[in-house]
C-alpha cells in the first residue's frame, strides 16, 4: 500500500473516532446518559458543548474526506505518487487532526494566533489542492 493510501485509511479512522468522542461527551449531558443513547434516541435534548462541536467537526471532516479520497484514489489509479503527493497527504492528515483537536476542545485562538481552527482547515484545503494539481502535471 502506498504512503498516500495509508494516510487515506488513517483519515478514515479519524472519521470513525469522532462519534466516540462526541457521544461520550453527549452521554454526560444532563438528561441523556449512556442508556438513552443506546436506545432509538427519540426525545433527547440538543447536543451542547463538546458534543455539539464534535458533531460539527465530524461533519466538516466528512465534507473534506470525500474530495481527498477522490484525489488520492485517482492519483493511485493513474500512477501518480511523488514527494509532493506524499508531503500533501501527510500535511492534510496533520491539519485535519489539528482541526479536530481545536474544534473538540473549543479552541479558536492560541496566544498570538487568532482563528487557529480556521488556519488548520485552510492548510488541509491547500494541501488537497496542491495534491490535486499533481494529477494534471503527470
mmCIF file of C-alpha atoms in Angstrom:
data_model
loop_
_atom_site.group_PDB
_atom_site.id
_atom_site.type_symbol
_atom_site.label_atom_id
_atom_site.label_comp_id
_atom_site.label_asym_id
_atom_site.label_seq_id
_atom_site.Cartn_x
_atom_site.Cartn_y
_atom_site.Cartn_z
ATOM 1 C CA UNK A 1 0.000 0.000 0.000
ATOM 2 C CA UNK A 2 1.332 3.444 -0.884
ATOM 3 C CA UNK A 3 2.012 6.094 1.730
ATOM 4 C CA UNK A 4 -0.857 8.186 0.371
ATOM 5 C CA UNK A 5 -3.329 5.298 0.667
ATOM 6 C CA UNK A 6 -2.135 4.708 4.231
ATOM 7 C CA UNK A 7 -2.848 8.357 5.035
ATOM 8 C CA UNK A 8 -6.295 7.984 3.475
ATOM 9 C CA UNK A 9 -7.010 4.992 5.726
ATOM 10 C CA UNK A 10 -5.780 6.945 8.768
ATOM 11 C CA UNK A 11 -8.191 9.745 7.834
ATOM 12 C CA UNK A 12 -10.969 7.164 7.680
ATOM 13 C CA UNK A 13 -10.023 6.008 11.195
ATOM 14 C CA UNK A 14 -10.115 9.627 12.364
ATOM 15 C CA UNK A 15 -13.599 9.896 10.886
ATOM 16 C CA UNK A 16 -14.657 6.751 12.750
ATOM 17 C CA UNK A 17 -13.243 8.125 16.020
ATOM 18 C CA UNK A 18 -15.358 11.294 16.052
ATOM 19 C CA UNK A 19 -18.605 9.648 17.240
ATOM 20 C CA UNK A 20 -16.745 8.019 20.123
ATOM 21 C CA UNK A 21 -15.547 11.420 21.314
ATOM 22 C CA UNK A 22 -18.703 13.442 20.890
ATOM 23 C CA UNK A 23 -21.120 10.717 22.014
ATOM 24 C CA UNK A 24 -19.037 10.243 25.177
ATOM 25 C CA UNK A 25 -19.489 13.955 25.877
ATOM 26 C CA UNK A 26 -23.164 13.767 24.917
ATOM 27 C CA UNK A 27 -23.805 10.868 27.307
ATOM 28 C CA UNK A 28 -22.570 13.089 30.149
ATOM 29 C CA UNK A 29 -25.049 15.846 29.333
ATOM 30 C CA UNK A 30 -27.966 16.181 31.758
ATOM 31 C CA UNK A 31 -30.982 14.205 30.569
ATOM 32 C CA UNK A 32 -29.046 11.969 28.181
ATOM 33 C CA UNK A 33 -26.984 9.176 29.739
ATOM 34 C CA UNK A 34 -25.492 6.149 28.053
ATOM 35 C CA UNK A 35 -28.632 4.009 28.279
ATOM 36 C CA UNK A 36 -30.719 6.575 26.392
ATOM 37 C CA UNK A 37 -28.033 6.774 23.701
ATOM 38 C CA UNK A 38 -28.267 3.025 23.189
ATOM 39 C CA UNK A 39 -31.984 3.323 22.509
ATOM 40 C CA UNK A 40 -33.673 4.835 19.488
ATOM 41 C CA UNK A 41 -32.687 8.351 20.625
ATOM 42 C CA UNK A 42 -36.142 9.874 20.499
ATOM 43 C CA UNK A 43 -36.803 12.982 22.590
ATOM 44 C CA UNK A 44 -33.164 13.522 23.527
ATOM 45 C CA UNK A 45 -32.012 17.052 24.351
ATOM 46 C CA UNK A 46 -29.966 19.007 21.816
ATOM 47 C CA UNK A 47 -26.218 18.454 21.890
ATOM 48 C CA UNK A 48 -24.245 21.198 23.604
ATOM 49 C CA UNK A 49 -20.598 21.914 24.329
ATOM 50 C CA UNK A 50 -18.112 19.316 23.162
ATOM 51 C CA UNK A 51 -20.909 17.027 21.970
ATOM 52 C CA UNK A 52 -22.164 19.706 19.568
ATOM 53 C CA UNK A 53 -18.672 20.786 18.498
ATOM 54 C CA UNK A 54 -17.707 17.151 17.916
ATOM 55 C CA UNK A 55 -20.709 16.534 15.678
ATOM 56 C CA UNK A 56 -19.850 19.652 13.656
ATOM 57 C CA UNK A 57 -16.179 18.625 13.450
ATOM 58 C CA UNK A 58 -17.237 15.183 12.244
ATOM 59 C CA UNK A 59 -19.434 16.716 9.538
ATOM 60 C CA UNK A 60 -16.581 19.009 8.491
ATOM 61 C CA UNK A 61 -14.173 16.077 8.294
ATOM 62 C CA UNK A 62 -16.626 14.098 6.155
ATOM 63 C CA UNK A 63 -17.002 17.053 3.807
ATOM 64 C CA UNK A 64 -13.218 17.160 3.347
ATOM 65 C CA UNK A 65 -12.580 13.426 3.373
ATOM 66 C CA UNK A 66 -14.693 12.773 0.274
ATOM 67 C CA UNK A 67 -12.728 15.036 -2.110
ATOM 68 C CA UNK A 68 -9.434 13.964 -0.515
ATOM 69 C CA UNK A 69 -10.335 10.315 -1.088
ATOM 70 C CA UNK A 70 -11.268 11.010 -4.705
ATOM 71 C CA UNK A 71 -7.938 12.755 -5.287
ATOM 72 C CA UNK A 72 -5.897 10.020 -3.578
ATOM 73 C CA UNK A 73 -7.709 7.186 -5.344
ATOM 74 C CA UNK A 74 -7.483 8.908 -8.720
ATOM 75 C CA UNK A 75 -3.765 9.528 -8.228
ATOM 76 C CA UNK A 76 -3.297 5.897 -7.266
ATOM 77 C CA UNK A 77 -5.222 4.691 -10.303
ATOM 78 C CA UNK A 78 -3.196 6.761 -12.768
ATOM 79 C CA UNK A 79 0.093 6.039 -11.008
ATOM 80 C CA UNK A 80 0.843 9.487 -9.587
ATOM 81 C CA UNK A 81 2.934 9.296 -6.423
ATOM 82 C CA UNK A 82 5.828 11.630 -5.724
ATOM 83 C CA UNK A 83 7.354 13.709 -2.961
ATOM 84 C CA UNK A 84 4.645 16.366 -3.395
ATOM 85 C CA UNK A 85 1.743 13.914 -3.036
ATOM 86 C CA UNK A 86 3.407 12.269 -0.041
ATOM 87 C CA UNK A 87 4.006 15.630 1.657
ATOM 88 C CA UNK A 88 0.490 16.849 0.870
ATOM 89 C CA UNK A 89 -1.084 13.681 2.261
ATOM 90 C CA UNK A 90 0.923 14.000 5.486
ATOM 91 C CA UNK A 91 0.099 17.703 5.818
ATOM 92 C CA UNK A 92 -3.582 17.012 5.156
ATOM 93 C CA UNK A 93 -3.705 14.421 7.952
ATOM 94 C CA UNK A 94 -1.802 16.627 10.415
ATOM 95 C CA UNK A 95 -4.022 19.613 9.644
ATOM 96 C CA UNK A 96 -7.204 17.530 9.990
ATOM 97 C CA UNK A 97 -6.020 16.172 13.362
ATOM 98 C CA UNK A 98 -5.228 19.728 14.495
ATOM 99 C CA UNK A 99 -8.599 20.974 13.222
ATOM 100 C CA UNK A 100 -10.408 18.181 15.061
ATOM 101 C CA UNK A 101 -8.494 18.804 18.277
ATOM 102 C CA UNK A 102 -9.122 22.540 18.204
ATOM 103 C CA UNK A 103 -12.804 22.012 17.360
ATOM 104 C CA UNK A 104 -13.429 19.410 20.072
ATOM 105 C CA UNK A 105 -11.622 21.480 22.688
ATOM 106 C CA UNK A 106 -13.404 24.673 21.640
ATOM 107 C CA UNK A 107 -10.105 26.431 20.911
ATOM 108 C CA UNK A 108 -10.417 29.279 18.432
ATOM 109 C CA UNK A 109 -7.184 31.069 19.266
ATOM 110 C CA UNK A 110 -3.862 30.451 20.894
ATOM 111 C CA UNK A 111 -1.615 33.223 22.223
ATOM 112 C CA UNK A 112 -0.667 35.426 19.293
ATOM 113 C CA UNK A 113 -2.741 33.498 16.722
ATOM 114 C CA UNK A 114 -6.443 34.132 16.148
ATOM 115 C CA UNK A 115 -8.545 31.722 14.102
ATOM 116 C CA UNK A 116 -6.278 28.734 14.687
ATOM 117 C CA UNK A 117 -9.000 26.243 13.774
ATOM 118 C CA UNK A 118 -9.650 28.067 10.507
ATOM 119 C CA UNK A 119 -5.929 28.090 9.769
ATOM 120 C CA UNK A 120 -5.823 24.303 10.221
ATOM 121 C CA UNK A 121 -8.786 23.982 7.855
ATOM 122 C CA UNK A 122 -7.159 26.125 5.159
ATOM 123 C CA UNK A 123 -3.857 24.250 5.487
ATOM 124 C CA UNK A 124 -5.721 20.977 4.849
ATOM 125 C CA UNK A 125 -7.602 22.530 1.926
ATOM 126 C CA UNK A 126 -4.423 23.965 0.386
ATOM 127 C CA UNK A 127 -2.603 20.629 0.737
ATOM 128 C CA UNK A 128 -5.513 18.904 -1.001
ATOM 129 C CA UNK A 129 -5.437 21.400 -3.876
ATOM 130 C CA UNK A 130 -1.670 21.069 -4.323
ATOM 131 C CA UNK A 131 -2.072 17.278 -4.272
ATOM 132 C CA UNK A 132 -4.784 17.556 -6.936
ATOM 133 C CA UNK A 133 -2.514 19.703 -9.098
ATOM 134 C CA UNK A 134 -0.190 16.716 -9.380
ATOM 135 C CA UNK A 135 -2.906 14.831 -11.259
ATOM 136 C CA UNK A 136 -2.728 17.363 -14.068
ATOM 137 C CA UNK A 137 1.060 17.545 -14.189
ATOM 138 C CA UNK A 138 1.500 13.821 -14.750
#
